[in-house]
Amino acid sequence: MSGFVSIRNLRKSYGQFEALKGIDLDVAKGEVVCIIGPSGSGKSTLIRCINRLESFSQGSEIRVDGIPVITGRALAKVRAEVGMVFQSFNLFPHLTVRENVMLAPRRVRGTSRAEAAAQADRLLARVGIASQADKYPEHLSGGQQQRVAIARALAMEPQVMLFDEPTSALDPEMVGEVLDVMRDLARTGVTMIVVTHEMGFASQVADRVIFMDGGQIVEQGPPSQVLSNPQETRTRNFLGAVLNH
Amino acid sequence: MDIFDTFLNAEVMRRTFPMLLQGLWITLQLGAASIVAGLVLGLGLSMLRLYGPAPVRFLTRVYIDIFRSIPLLVLLIIVYYALPFVGLRLSPFVSAMTALTLVSGAYTAEIFRAGIEAIPKGQFEASAALGLSGRQTMADVILPQAVKIVIPPLTNNSINVVKDTALASVVAMPDLLKQATQAQALAANPTPLIVAAAIYVAFLWPLVALVSRMERRFAARRR
């Protein structure tokens, strides 16, 4: 049986360089998957393919909830079901925090202004920044901005949440607050695919850890296995480099 | 003969001022109409230039380059004196507005394009990831940010359009300059020309100062 997110033979090239060399991956509903690996391993490219921010080669197939991720009318539908959180937040600087969260429900779902505002305030309370709703993003700390970005993605009530190195651009003291929000989210049963360098988070929260290198999945399994008892040399070398410093 | 009597003759001024006001009114109408039409044309062109299919993008670029190269006076004379040969006879006002709009649209398109390209890629990606359509992304996310960037150069362009309306006097448009030259002939005194020049400056100086202030503020915020 294929997963809620199903990826078959995913290939992507930039000119001569093959960034993804045939990835097969199934993610079940409610599963939390963490993808780790060295930079340039293709892990960000992989999750950016899931909502087709990156195009991919012919013959590759990605489905979300059975809907193929191809350009055209169906794509907006898939994107509305797939939330994404970026490394650099990408909040809309000309809108207040509340308006950032309200925009997509209002425009894509046609939610009324009052309803969208109420929902935005609920979500902002959930990520712990209800008091900042009327501020503009530039007046918030990086950690707060990233929590707004999570609330903004949740406002579309996505079936899957993609996190592309959500804490990599943050000052160290702000990493914790964002990971806490993500931990809460995982507990509520949201399907999550997280590209991260936070091994602690991966080991505590992930149902499955995937180690990628050179555009391929090298090893995967429960965190206790992949992180504590890796079978592959490349995984061992990477974890050795990351953990011993 | 006193220099004041020649260039700033009070009696001539008093007599010809109503004529100049009529001309000013036409200049302002022509300027405003051409600016607005140029903005609409420019926004449309910039969208085609950025997001149209490849042949359309190419043609848009050709249009923009041609109309930025052609001297406005040449274009105006072609519209007014050459088009009647193919059966298209436009009034002086419509001729002038057409020429001004075609050129202003080309400049405006490049201004909008630069403004849109200055918006970080992440803004487009975040919009796409939320399921916004291309049109919604433009209207709700990109253009509101781009407009802030393009207001100073757009104001500059508008100043140029108003100044260039004076060229319409060569196709017998009774604009401010034309009225001034006629008043000068009637009064046999150059005072109306000086007054007309002063009126142009009085209207455009504040705009020029405004652009400088916006640019300074913008530079300060960028730091």
Tab-separated table of C-alpha atoms in Angstrom:
chain	number	residue	atom	x	y	z
A	1	MET	CA	0.000	0.000	0.000
A	2	SER	CA	1.316	3.433	-0.883
A	3	GLY	CA	1.503	6.204	1.668
A	4	PHE	CA	-0.404	9.424	2.159
A	5	VAL	CA	2.536	11.069	0.490
A	6	SER	CA	3.958	8.703	-2.068
A	7	ILE	CA	7.085	9.365	-4.057
A	8	ARG	CA	8.188	7.061	-6.858
A	9	ASN	CA	11.469	7.204	-8.735
A	10	LEU	CA	11.922	10.930	-8.088
A	11	ARG	CA	14.682	12.372	-10.232
A	12	LYS	CA	15.836	15.930	-10.646
A	13	SER	CA	18.810	17.373	-12.492
A	14	TYR	CA	20.350	20.799	-12.704
A	15	GLY	CA	22.072	20.563	-16.082
A	16	GLN	CA	24.617	17.749	-15.739
A	17	PHE	CA	24.272	17.552	-11.970
A	18	GLU	CA	21.808	14.971	-10.706
A	19	ALA	CA	20.392	16.342	-7.455
A	20	LEU	CA	17.957	13.475	-6.868
A	21	LYS	CA	18.769	10.026	-8.211
A	22	GLY	CA	15.516	8.119	-8.024
A	23	ILE	CA	13.917	8.511	-4.596
A	24	ASP	CA	11.162	6.177	-3.416
A	25	LEU	CA	9.415	7.240	-0.250
A	26	ASP	CA	6.059	6.679	1.402
A	27	VAL	CA	4.892	8.711	4.357
A	28	ALA	CA	1.838	7.515	6.260
A	29	LYS	CA	-0.865	9.792	7.617
A	30	GLY	CA	0.180	11.187	10.981
A	31	GLU	CA	3.777	10.081	10.573
A	32	VAL	CA	6.643	12.410	11.504
A	33	VAL	CA	9.644	11.932	9.232
A	34	CYS	CA	12.927	13.744	9.753
A	35	ILE	CA	15.363	13.949	6.854
A	36	ILE	CA	19.009	14.482	7.736
A	37	GLY	CA	22.167	14.557	5.675
A	38	PRO	CA	25.066	16.747	4.595
A	39	SER	CA	24.417	19.938	2.635
A	40	GLY	CA	24.024	19.242	-1.047
A	41	SER	CA	22.584	15.812	-0.327
A	42	GLY	CA	19.281	16.750	-1.967
A	43	LYS	CA	17.117	16.777	1.170
A	44	SER	CA	15.759	20.304	0.665
A	45	THR	CA	15.234	19.638	-3.031
A	46	LEU	CA	13.274	16.516	-2.108
A	47	ILE	CA	10.741	18.262	0.088
A	48	ARG	CA	10.484	21.228	-2.286
A	49	CYS	CA	9.398	18.747	-4.953
A	50	ILE	CA	6.468	17.571	-2.812
A	51	ASN	CA	4.538	20.818	-3.435
A	52	ARG	CA	6.356	21.368	-6.692
A	53	LEU	CA	8.295	24.466	-5.809
A	54	GLU	CA	10.898	22.512	-7.751
A	55	SER	CA	9.988	20.800	-10.993
A	56	PHE	CA	11.199	17.248	-11.444
A	57	SER	CA	12.119	14.950	-14.300
A	58	GLN	CA	9.625	13.042	-16.374
A	59	GLY	CA	8.965	9.515	-15.169
A	60	SER	CA	9.029	10.711	-11.578
A	61	GLU	CA	5.784	10.560	-9.664
A	62	ILE	CA	4.611	12.223	-6.474
A	63	ARG	CA	1.124	11.868	-5.054
A	64	VAL	CA	-0.391	13.569	-2.038
A	65	ASP	CA	-3.592	11.962	-0.798
A	66	GLY	CA	-3.789	10.234	-4.166
A	67	ILE	CA	-3.608	13.475	-6.165
A	68	PRO	CA	-0.662	13.566	-8.570
A	69	VAL	CA	1.550	16.620	-8.123
A	70	ILE	CA	1.615	17.948	-11.671
A	71	THR	CA	1.413	21.494	-12.974
A	72	GLY	CA	-2.063	22.737	-13.776
A	73	ARG	CA	-5.291	23.208	-11.915
A	74	ALA	CA	-4.762	20.325	-9.518
A	75	LEU	CA	-1.523	21.859	-8.279
A	76	ALA	CA	-3.170	24.671	-6.332
A	77	LYS	CA	-5.342	22.020	-4.671
A	78	VAL	CA	-2.319	20.000	-3.617
A	79	ARG	CA	-0.532	23.106	-2.399
A	80	ALA	CA	-3.502	24.086	-0.285
A	81	GLU	CA	-3.248	20.664	1.412
A	82	VAL	CA	0.488	20.900	1.941
A	83	GLY	CA	1.797	23.504	4.363
A	84	MET	CA	5.377	24.660	4.121
A	85	VAL	CA	7.726	26.397	6.513
A	86	PHE	CA	10.907	27.879	5.053
A	87	GLN	CA	14.359	28.387	6.485
A	88	SER	CA	14.080	32.149	5.917
A	89	PHE	CA	10.449	32.463	7.171
A	90	ASN	CA	9.282	34.342	4.052
A	91	LEU	CA	6.590	36.243	5.912
A	92	PHE	CA	4.813	38.988	3.960
A	93	PRO	CA	6.476	42.181	5.254
A	94	HIS	CA	3.669	44.544	4.175
A	95	LEU	CA	1.042	42.686	6.215
A	96	THR	CA	0.618	42.472	9.968
A	97	VAL	CA	1.160	39.154	11.698
A	98	ARG	CA	-2.589	38.510	11.805
A	99	GLU	CA	-3.016	39.471	8.137
A	100	ASN	CA	-0.176	37.116	7.209
A	101	VAL	CA	-2.151	34.251	8.725
A	102	MET	CA	-5.474	35.411	7.254
A	103	LEU	CA	-4.423	35.940	3.641
A	104	ALA	CA	-4.540	32.400	2.242
A	105	PRO	CA	-7.801	31.317	3.927
A	106	ARG	CA	-9.454	34.510	2.704
A	107	ARG	CA	-8.207	34.280	-0.876
A	108	VAL	CA	-7.966	30.530	-1.498
A	109	ARG	CA	-10.795	29.216	0.668
A	110	GLY	CA	-13.010	32.316	0.547
A	111	THR	CA	-13.286	32.429	4.335
A	112	SER	CA	-15.003	35.556	5.679
A	113	ARG	CA	-12.835	38.278	7.200
A	114	ALA	CA	-14.249	37.795	10.705
A	115	GLU	CA	-13.850	34.031	10.576
A	116	ALA	CA	-10.315	34.243	9.215
A	117	ALA	CA	-9.358	36.762	11.907
A	118	ALA	CA	-10.764	34.556	14.666
A	119	GLN	CA	-8.925	31.551	13.264
A	120	ALA	CA	-5.701	33.564	12.983
A	121	ASP	CA	-5.955	34.618	16.620
A	122	ARG	CA	-6.518	31.005	17.704
A	123	LEU	CA	-3.488	29.837	15.739
A	124	LEU	CA	-1.308	32.687	16.984
A	125	ALA	CA	-2.296	31.801	20.553
A	126	ARG	CA	-1.396	28.199	19.825
A	127	VAL	CA	2.131	29.144	18.740
A	128	GLY	CA	2.413	31.553	21.683
A	129	ILE	CA	2.409	34.958	19.983
A	130	ALA	CA	-1.186	36.142	20.347
A	131	SER	CA	0.015	39.460	21.773
A	132	GLN	CA	2.001	40.305	18.610
A	133	ALA	CA	-0.895	39.966	16.154
A	134	ASP	CA	-1.020	43.624	15.143
A	135	LYS	CA	2.720	44.048	14.660
A	136	TYR	CA	4.579	43.802	11.398
A	137	PRO	CA	6.998	40.891	10.919
A	138	GLU	CA	10.098	43.114	10.987
A	139	HIS	CA	9.347	43.972	14.624
A	140	LEU	CA	9.474	40.331	15.703
A	141	SER	CA	12.466	38.190	16.613
A	142	GLY	CA	13.486	35.396	14.272
A	143	GLY	CA	11.944	32.756	16.519
A	144	GLN	CA	8.661	34.650	16.667
A	145	GLN	CA	8.664	35.131	12.908
A	146	GLN	CA	9.133	31.434	12.331
A	147	ARG	CA	6.251	30.663	14.703
A	148	VAL	CA	4.064	33.080	12.713
A	149	ALA	CA	5.133	31.235	9.561
A	150	ILE	CA	3.994	27.966	11.148
A	151	ALA	CA	0.645	29.539	12.103
A	152	ARG	CA	0.289	30.889	8.563
A	153	ALA	CA	0.808	27.426	7.098
A	154	LEU	CA	-1.594	25.839	9.609
A	155	ALA	CA	-4.322	28.323	8.671
A	156	MET	CA	-4.945	26.342	5.495
A	157	GLU	CA	-5.525	23.251	7.675
A	158	PRO	CA	-2.998	21.254	5.675
A	159	GLN	CA	-2.871	17.472	5.680
A	160	VAL	CA	0.920	17.531	5.517
A	161	MET	CA	3.443	20.028	6.852
A	162	LEU	CA	6.827	20.408	5.206
A	163	PHE	CA	9.639	22.021	7.186
A	164	ASP	CA	12.726	23.076	5.235
A	165	GLU	CA	15.458	23.575	7.862
A	166	PRO	CA	13.104	25.671	10.002
A	167	THR	CA	15.700	26.501	12.673
A	168	SER	CA	18.839	26.931	10.563
A	169	ALA	CA	18.493	30.719	10.219
A	170	LEU	CA	17.763	31.283	13.911
A	171	ASP	CA	19.986	32.498	16.706
A	172	PRO	CA	20.700	29.538	19.011
A	173	GLU	CA	18.562	30.856	21.868
A	174	MET	CA	15.485	30.882	19.631
A	175	VAL	CA	15.762	27.369	18.265
A	176	GLY	CA	14.027	25.865	21.284
A	177	GLU	CA	10.809	27.879	21.037
A	178	VAL	CA	10.306	26.857	17.408
A	179	LEU	CA	11.079	23.196	18.086
A	180	ASP	CA	8.588	23.256	20.984
A	181	VAL	CA	5.833	24.400	18.627
A	182	MET	CA	6.766	21.675	16.163
A	183	ARG	CA	6.774	19.085	18.951
A	184	ASP	CA	3.243	20.105	19.966
A	185	LEU	CA	2.200	19.878	16.350
A	186	ALA	CA	3.590	16.357	16.039
A	187	ARG	CA	1.571	15.307	19.085
A	188	THR	CA	-1.673	16.439	17.453
A	189	GLY	CA	-1.168	13.940	14.670
A	190	VAL	CA	-0.211	16.236	11.803
A	191	THR	CA	1.819	14.491	9.107
A	192	MET	CA	5.220	16.148	9.118
A	193	ILE	CA	8.252	15.925	6.872
A	194	VAL	CA	11.138	17.843	8.414
A	195	VAL	CA	14.536	18.589	6.924
A	196	THR	CA	16.675	19.384	9.928
A	197	HIS	CA	20.078	19.404	11.558
A	198	GLU	CA	18.554	19.150	15.036
A	199	MET	CA	19.474	15.592	15.993
A	200	GLY	CA	17.878	15.953	19.424
A	201	PHE	CA	14.554	16.880	17.871
A	202	ALA	CA	14.818	14.041	15.361
A	203	SER	CA	15.550	11.467	18.015
A	204	GLN	CA	12.715	12.579	20.301
A	205	VAL	CA	9.949	13.427	17.849
A	206	ALA	CA	10.477	11.513	14.614
A	207	ASP	CA	8.746	8.229	13.905
A	208	ARG	CA	11.310	7.682	11.213
A	209	VAL	CA	14.653	9.205	10.346
A	210	ILE	CA	15.930	9.254	6.788
A	211	PHE	CA	19.591	9.820	6.027
A	212	MET	CA	20.270	11.188	2.540
A	213	ASP	CA	23.541	11.628	0.725
A	214	GLY	CA	24.391	12.304	-2.896
A	215	GLY	CA	20.753	12.521	-3.985
A	216	GLN	CA	19.815	9.131	-2.567
A	217	ILE	CA	18.258	7.711	0.572
A	218	VAL	CA	21.136	5.884	2.208
A	219	GLU	CA	19.446	4.604	5.317
A	220	GLN	CA	16.137	4.926	7.103
A	221	GLY	CA	14.378	3.593	10.146
A	222	PRO	CA	13.302	4.530	13.663
A	223	PRO	CA	15.570	7.143	15.268
A	224	SER	CA	16.857	4.629	17.800
A	225	GLN	CA	18.266	2.628	14.927
A	226	VAL	CA	19.457	5.280	12.429
A	227	LEU	CA	20.832	7.741	14.969
A	228	SER	CA	22.120	5.354	17.628
A	229	ASN	CA	23.062	2.298	15.651
A	230	PRO	CA	23.574	3.253	11.990
A	231	GLN	CA	24.342	0.413	9.617
A	232	GLU	CA	25.880	2.386	6.743
A	233	THR	CA	29.380	3.851	6.803
A	234	ARG	CA	28.205	7.160	5.283
A	235	THR	CA	25.583	7.562	8.010
A	236	ARG	CA	28.183	6.815	10.696
A	237	ASN	CA	30.623	9.338	9.233
A	238	PHE	CA	27.951	12.044	8.999
A	239	LEU	CA	26.681	11.485	12.538
A	240	GLY	CA	30.237	11.360	13.809
A	241	ALA	CA	30.961	14.726	12.201
A	242	VAL	CA	27.736	16.303	13.466
A	243	LEU	CA	27.716	14.996	17.019
A	244	ASN	CA	31.394	15.104	17.986
A	245	HIS	CA	32.231	18.753	18.209
B	1	MET	CA	14.140	100.235	-22.078
B	2	ASP	CA	13.816	98.647	-18.680
B	3	ILE	CA	14.429	94.935	-18.432
B	4	PHE	CA	11.321	94.588	-16.254
B	5	ASP	CA	9.160	96.222	-18.885
B	6	THR	CA	10.456	93.728	-21.394
B	7	PHE	CA	10.336	90.412	-19.505
B	8	LEU	CA	7.983	91.028	-16.606
B	9	ASN	CA	5.620	93.646	-17.946
B	10	ALA	CA	2.754	93.938	-15.444
B	11	GLU	CA	0.266	95.226	-17.971
B	12	VAL	CA	0.983	92.393	-20.446
B	13	MET	CA	0.848	89.897	-17.617
B	14	ARG	CA	-2.565	91.090	-16.535
B	15	ARG	CA	-3.909	90.996	-20.070
B	16	THR	CA	-2.610	87.571	-21.074
B	17	PHE	CA	-2.984	85.684	-17.799
B	18	PRO	CA	-6.475	84.295	-18.620
B	19	MET	CA	-5.084	82.818	-21.846
B	20	LEU	CA	-2.264	81.169	-19.955
B	21	LEU	CA	-4.686	79.690	-17.424
B	22	GLN	CA	-6.659	78.108	-20.260
B	23	GLY	CA	-3.436	76.627	-21.560
B	24	LEU	CA	-2.454	75.391	-18.114
B	25	TRP	CA	-5.775	73.600	-17.752
B	26	ILE	CA	-5.215	71.745	-21.036
B	27	THR	CA	-1.626	70.918	-20.092
B	28	LEU	CA	-2.798	69.437	-16.796
B	29	GLN	CA	-5.551	67.417	-18.478
B	30	LEU	CA	-3.157	66.086	-21.085
B	31	GLY	CA	-0.524	65.287	-18.466
B	32	ALA	CA	-2.922	63.518	-16.104
B	33	ALA	CA	-4.601	61.498	-18.858
B	34	SER	CA	-1.250	60.411	-20.312
B	35	ILE	CA	0.186	59.502	-16.912
B	36	VAL	CA	-2.795	57.325	-15.992
B	37	ALA	CA	-2.950	55.660	-19.404
B	38	GLY	CA	0.816	55.148	-19.323
B	39	LEU	CA	0.594	53.467	-15.902
B	40	VAL	CA	-2.070	51.047	-17.111
B	41	LEU	CA	-0.159	50.294	-20.300
B	42	GLY	CA	3.110	49.943	-18.403
B	43	LEU	CA	1.694	47.545	-15.814
B	44	GLY	CA	0.210	45.401	-18.571
B	45	LEU	CA	3.460	45.434	-20.546
B	46	SER	CA	5.532	44.529	-17.481
B	47	MET	CA	3.303	41.499	-16.821
B	48	LEU	CA	3.672	40.333	-20.436
B	49	ARG	CA	7.402	41.069	-20.328
B	50	LEU	CA	7.846	38.933	-17.190
B	51	TYR	CA	5.234	36.190	-17.435
B	52	GLY	CA	4.055	35.985	-21.040
B	53	PRO	CA	4.915	33.083	-23.343
B	54	ALA	CA	8.369	33.432	-24.914
B	55	PRO	CA	7.306	35.093	-28.211
B	56	VAL	CA	5.147	37.607	-26.323
B	57	ARG	CA	8.013	38.367	-23.952
B	58	PHE	CA	10.246	38.991	-26.946
B	59	LEU	CA	7.743	41.278	-28.690
B	60	THR	CA	7.133	43.212	-25.491
B	61	ARG	CA	10.854	43.799	-25.136
B	62	VAL	CA	11.050	45.016	-28.734
B	63	TYR	CA	8.159	47.423	-28.091
B	64	ILE	CA	9.736	48.750	-24.910
B	65	ASP	CA	13.118	49.287	-26.555
B	66	ILE	CA	11.670	51.006	-29.633
B	67	PHE	CA	9.532	53.418	-27.666
B	68	ARG	CA	12.380	54.260	-25.352
B	69	SER	CA	14.593	55.045	-28.350
B	70	ILE	CA	12.238	57.118	-30.493
B	71	PRO	CA	12.272	60.880	-29.848
B	72	LEU	CA	8.873	61.905	-28.547
B	73	LEU	CA	8.635	64.813	-30.975
B	74	VAL	CA	9.213	62.484	-33.916
B	75	LEU	CA	6.544	60.086	-32.652
B	76	LEU	CA	4.096	62.921	-32.094
B	77	ILE	CA	4.580	64.272	-35.602
B	78	ILE	CA	4.146	60.797	-37.084
B	79	VAL	CA	0.907	60.281	-35.150
B	80	TYR	CA	-0.477	63.682	-36.102
B	81	TYR	CA	0.809	64.189	-39.659
B	82	ALA	CA	1.447	60.660	-40.983
B	83	LEU	CA	-1.467	58.635	-39.688
B	84	PRO	CA	-4.058	60.706	-41.635
B	85	PHE	CA	-2.501	59.215	-44.800
B	86	VAL	CA	-3.856	55.821	-43.716
B	87	GLY	CA	-7.190	57.347	-42.792
B	88	LEU	CA	-6.538	57.797	-39.078
B	89	ARG	CA	-7.078	61.436	-38.224
B	90	LEU	CA	-6.682	62.175	-34.506
B	91	SER	CA	-7.336	65.463	-32.763
B	92	PRO	CA	-4.319	67.319	-31.381
B	93	PHE	CA	-5.245	66.231	-27.842
B	94	VAL	CA	-5.657	62.552	-28.750
B	95	SER	CA	-2.484	62.627	-30.875
B	96	ALA	CA	-0.463	64.092	-28.053
B	97	MET	CA	-1.972	61.747	-25.489
B	98	THR	CA	-1.296	58.747	-27.734
B	99	ALA	CA	2.351	59.654	-28.236
B	100	LEU	CA	2.909	60.461	-24.558
B	101	THR	CA	1.177	57.257	-23.430
B	102	LEU	CA	3.064	54.976	-25.816
B	103	VAL	CA	6.392	56.304	-24.569
B	104	SER	CA	5.460	56.632	-20.916
B	105	GLY	CA	4.092	53.065	-20.989
B	106	ALA	CA	7.451	51.766	-22.185
B	107	TYR	CA	9.342	53.506	-19.383
B	108	THR	CA	6.711	52.548	-16.803
B	109	ALA	CA	6.923	48.897	-17.852
B	110	GLU	CA	10.654	48.866	-17.121
B	111	ILE	CA	10.075	50.577	-13.765
B	112	PHE	CA	7.452	47.988	-12.760
B	113	ARG	CA	9.646	45.137	-13.946
B	114	ALA	CA	12.563	46.342	-11.849
B	115	GLY	CA	10.256	46.735	-8.842
B	116	ILE	CA	8.837	43.233	-9.190
B	117	GLU	CA	12.261	41.694	-9.722
B	118	ALA	CA	13.462	43.369	-6.525
B	119	ILE	CA	10.987	41.285	-4.470
B	120	PRO	CA	12.757	38.241	-2.988
B	121	LYS	CA	12.043	34.835	-4.511
B	122	GLY	CA	10.886	33.590	-1.115
B	123	GLN	CA	7.786	35.796	-1.350
B	124	PHE	CA	6.721	34.032	-4.542
B	125	GLU	CA	7.496	30.631	-3.028
B	126	ALA	CA	5.583	31.321	0.187
B	127	SER	CA	2.579	32.462	-1.872
B	128	ALA	CA	2.733	29.394	-4.087
B	129	ALA	CA	3.083	27.085	-1.097
B	130	LEU	CA	-0.095	28.576	0.406
B	131	GLY	CA	-2.035	27.805	-2.778
B	132	LEU	CA	-2.396	31.395	-4.010
B	133	SER	CA	-2.860	31.706	-7.771
B	134	GLY	CA	-0.444	33.740	-9.880
B	135	ARG	CA	-2.924	36.597	-10.039
B	136	GLN	CA	-3.527	36.565	-6.270
B	137	THR	CA	0.216	36.432	-5.643
B	138	MET	CA	0.660	39.557	-7.771
B	139	ALA	CA	-2.282	41.489	-6.346
B	140	ASP	CA	-1.906	40.604	-2.653
B	141	VAL	CA	1.793	39.960	-2.145
B	142	ILE	CA	4.102	41.225	-4.880
B	143	LEU	CA	2.610	44.469	-6.197
B	144	PRO	CA	1.884	46.015	-2.768
B	145	GLN	CA	5.575	45.576	-1.964
B	146	ALA	CA	6.795	46.576	-5.437
B	147	VAL	CA	4.719	49.786	-5.472
B	148	LYS	CA	6.674	51.156	-2.524
B	149	ILE	CA	9.893	50.614	-4.451
B	150	VAL	CA	8.642	52.114	-7.717
B	151	ILE	CA	6.915	55.260	-6.414
B	152	PRO	CA	10.021	57.492	-6.682
B	153	PRO	CA	10.903	56.451	-10.280
B	154	LEU	CA	7.215	56.565	-11.282
B	155	THR	CA	6.948	60.104	-9.930
B	156	ASN	CA	10.053	61.018	-11.896
B	157	ASN	CA	8.486	59.603	-15.025
B	158	SER	CA	5.285	61.551	-14.363
B	159	ILE	CA	7.271	64.765	-14.109
B	160	ASN	CA	8.804	64.001	-17.489
B	161	VAL	CA	5.376	63.356	-19.004
B	162	VAL	CA	4.068	66.720	-17.790
B	163	LYS	CA	7.147	68.477	-19.160
B	164	ASP	CA	6.816	66.681	-22.477
B	165	THR	CA	3.229	67.868	-22.900
B	166	ALA	CA	4.821	71.122	-24.086
B	167	LEU	CA	5.760	69.318	-27.307
B	168	ALA	CA	2.047	69.149	-28.117
B	169	SER	CA	2.194	72.825	-29.026
B	170	VAL	CA	3.771	71.809	-32.355
B	171	VAL	CA	0.567	70.000	-33.373
B	172	ALA	CA	-1.489	73.119	-32.639
B	173	MET	CA	-2.593	72.018	-29.209
B	174	PRO	CA	-3.571	75.126	-27.202
B	175	ASP	CA	-1.544	74.006	-24.179
B	176	LEU	CA	0.322	76.287	-21.813
B	177	LEU	CA	3.318	76.791	-24.118
B	178	LYS	CA	1.195	77.351	-27.231
B	179	GLN	CA	-0.976	79.887	-25.424
B	180	ALA	CA	2.140	81.635	-24.178
B	181	THR	CA	3.663	81.926	-27.665
B	182	GLN	CA	0.392	83.250	-29.022
B	183	ALA	CA	0.065	85.751	-26.192
B	184	GLN	CA	3.606	86.826	-26.874
B	185	ALA	CA	2.750	87.471	-30.522
B	186	LEU	CA	-0.388	89.391	-29.597
B	187	ALA	CA	1.305	91.559	-27.000
B	188	ALA	CA	4.577	91.853	-28.912
B	189	ASN	CA	6.259	91.205	-25.586
B	190	PRO	CA	7.967	88.065	-24.179
B	191	THR	CA	6.444	88.360	-20.704
B	192	PRO	CA	3.881	85.528	-21.280
B	193	LEU	CA	6.749	83.115	-22.045
B	194	ILE	CA	8.448	83.942	-18.767
B	195	VAL	CA	5.191	83.552	-16.880
B	196	ALA	CA	4.528	80.205	-18.565
B	197	ALA	CA	7.986	78.987	-17.572
B	198	ALA	CA	7.303	80.100	-14.003
B	199	ILE	CA	4.021	78.182	-13.997
B	200	TYR	CA	5.749	74.970	-15.161
B	201	VAL	CA	8.343	75.333	-12.445
B	202	ALA	CA	5.743	76.145	-9.780
B	203	PHE	CA	3.874	72.941	-10.554
B	204	LEU	CA	6.830	70.598	-10.982
B	205	TRP	CA	9.313	71.851	-8.409
B	206	PRO	CA	7.315	70.428	-5.466
B	207	LEU	CA	7.196	67.042	-7.221
B	208	VAL	CA	10.917	67.106	-7.885
B	209	ALA	CA	11.538	67.927	-4.230
B	210	LEU	CA	9.161	65.134	-3.183
B	211	VAL	CA	11.078	62.575	-5.236
B	212	SER	CA	14.354	63.626	-3.665
B	213	ARG	CA	12.842	63.302	-0.213
B	214	MET	CA	11.379	59.860	-0.959
B	215	GLU	CA	14.690	58.678	-2.360
B	216	ARG	CA	16.564	59.901	0.706
B	217	ARG	CA	14.095	58.227	3.041
B	218	PHE	CA	14.270	55.053	1.014
B	219	ALA	CA	18.059	55.023	1.121
B	220	ALA	CA	17.940	55.563	4.880
B	221	ARG	CA	15.584	52.630	5.385
B	222	ARG	CA	17.710	50.366	3.209
B	223	ARG	CA	20.715	50.822	5.456
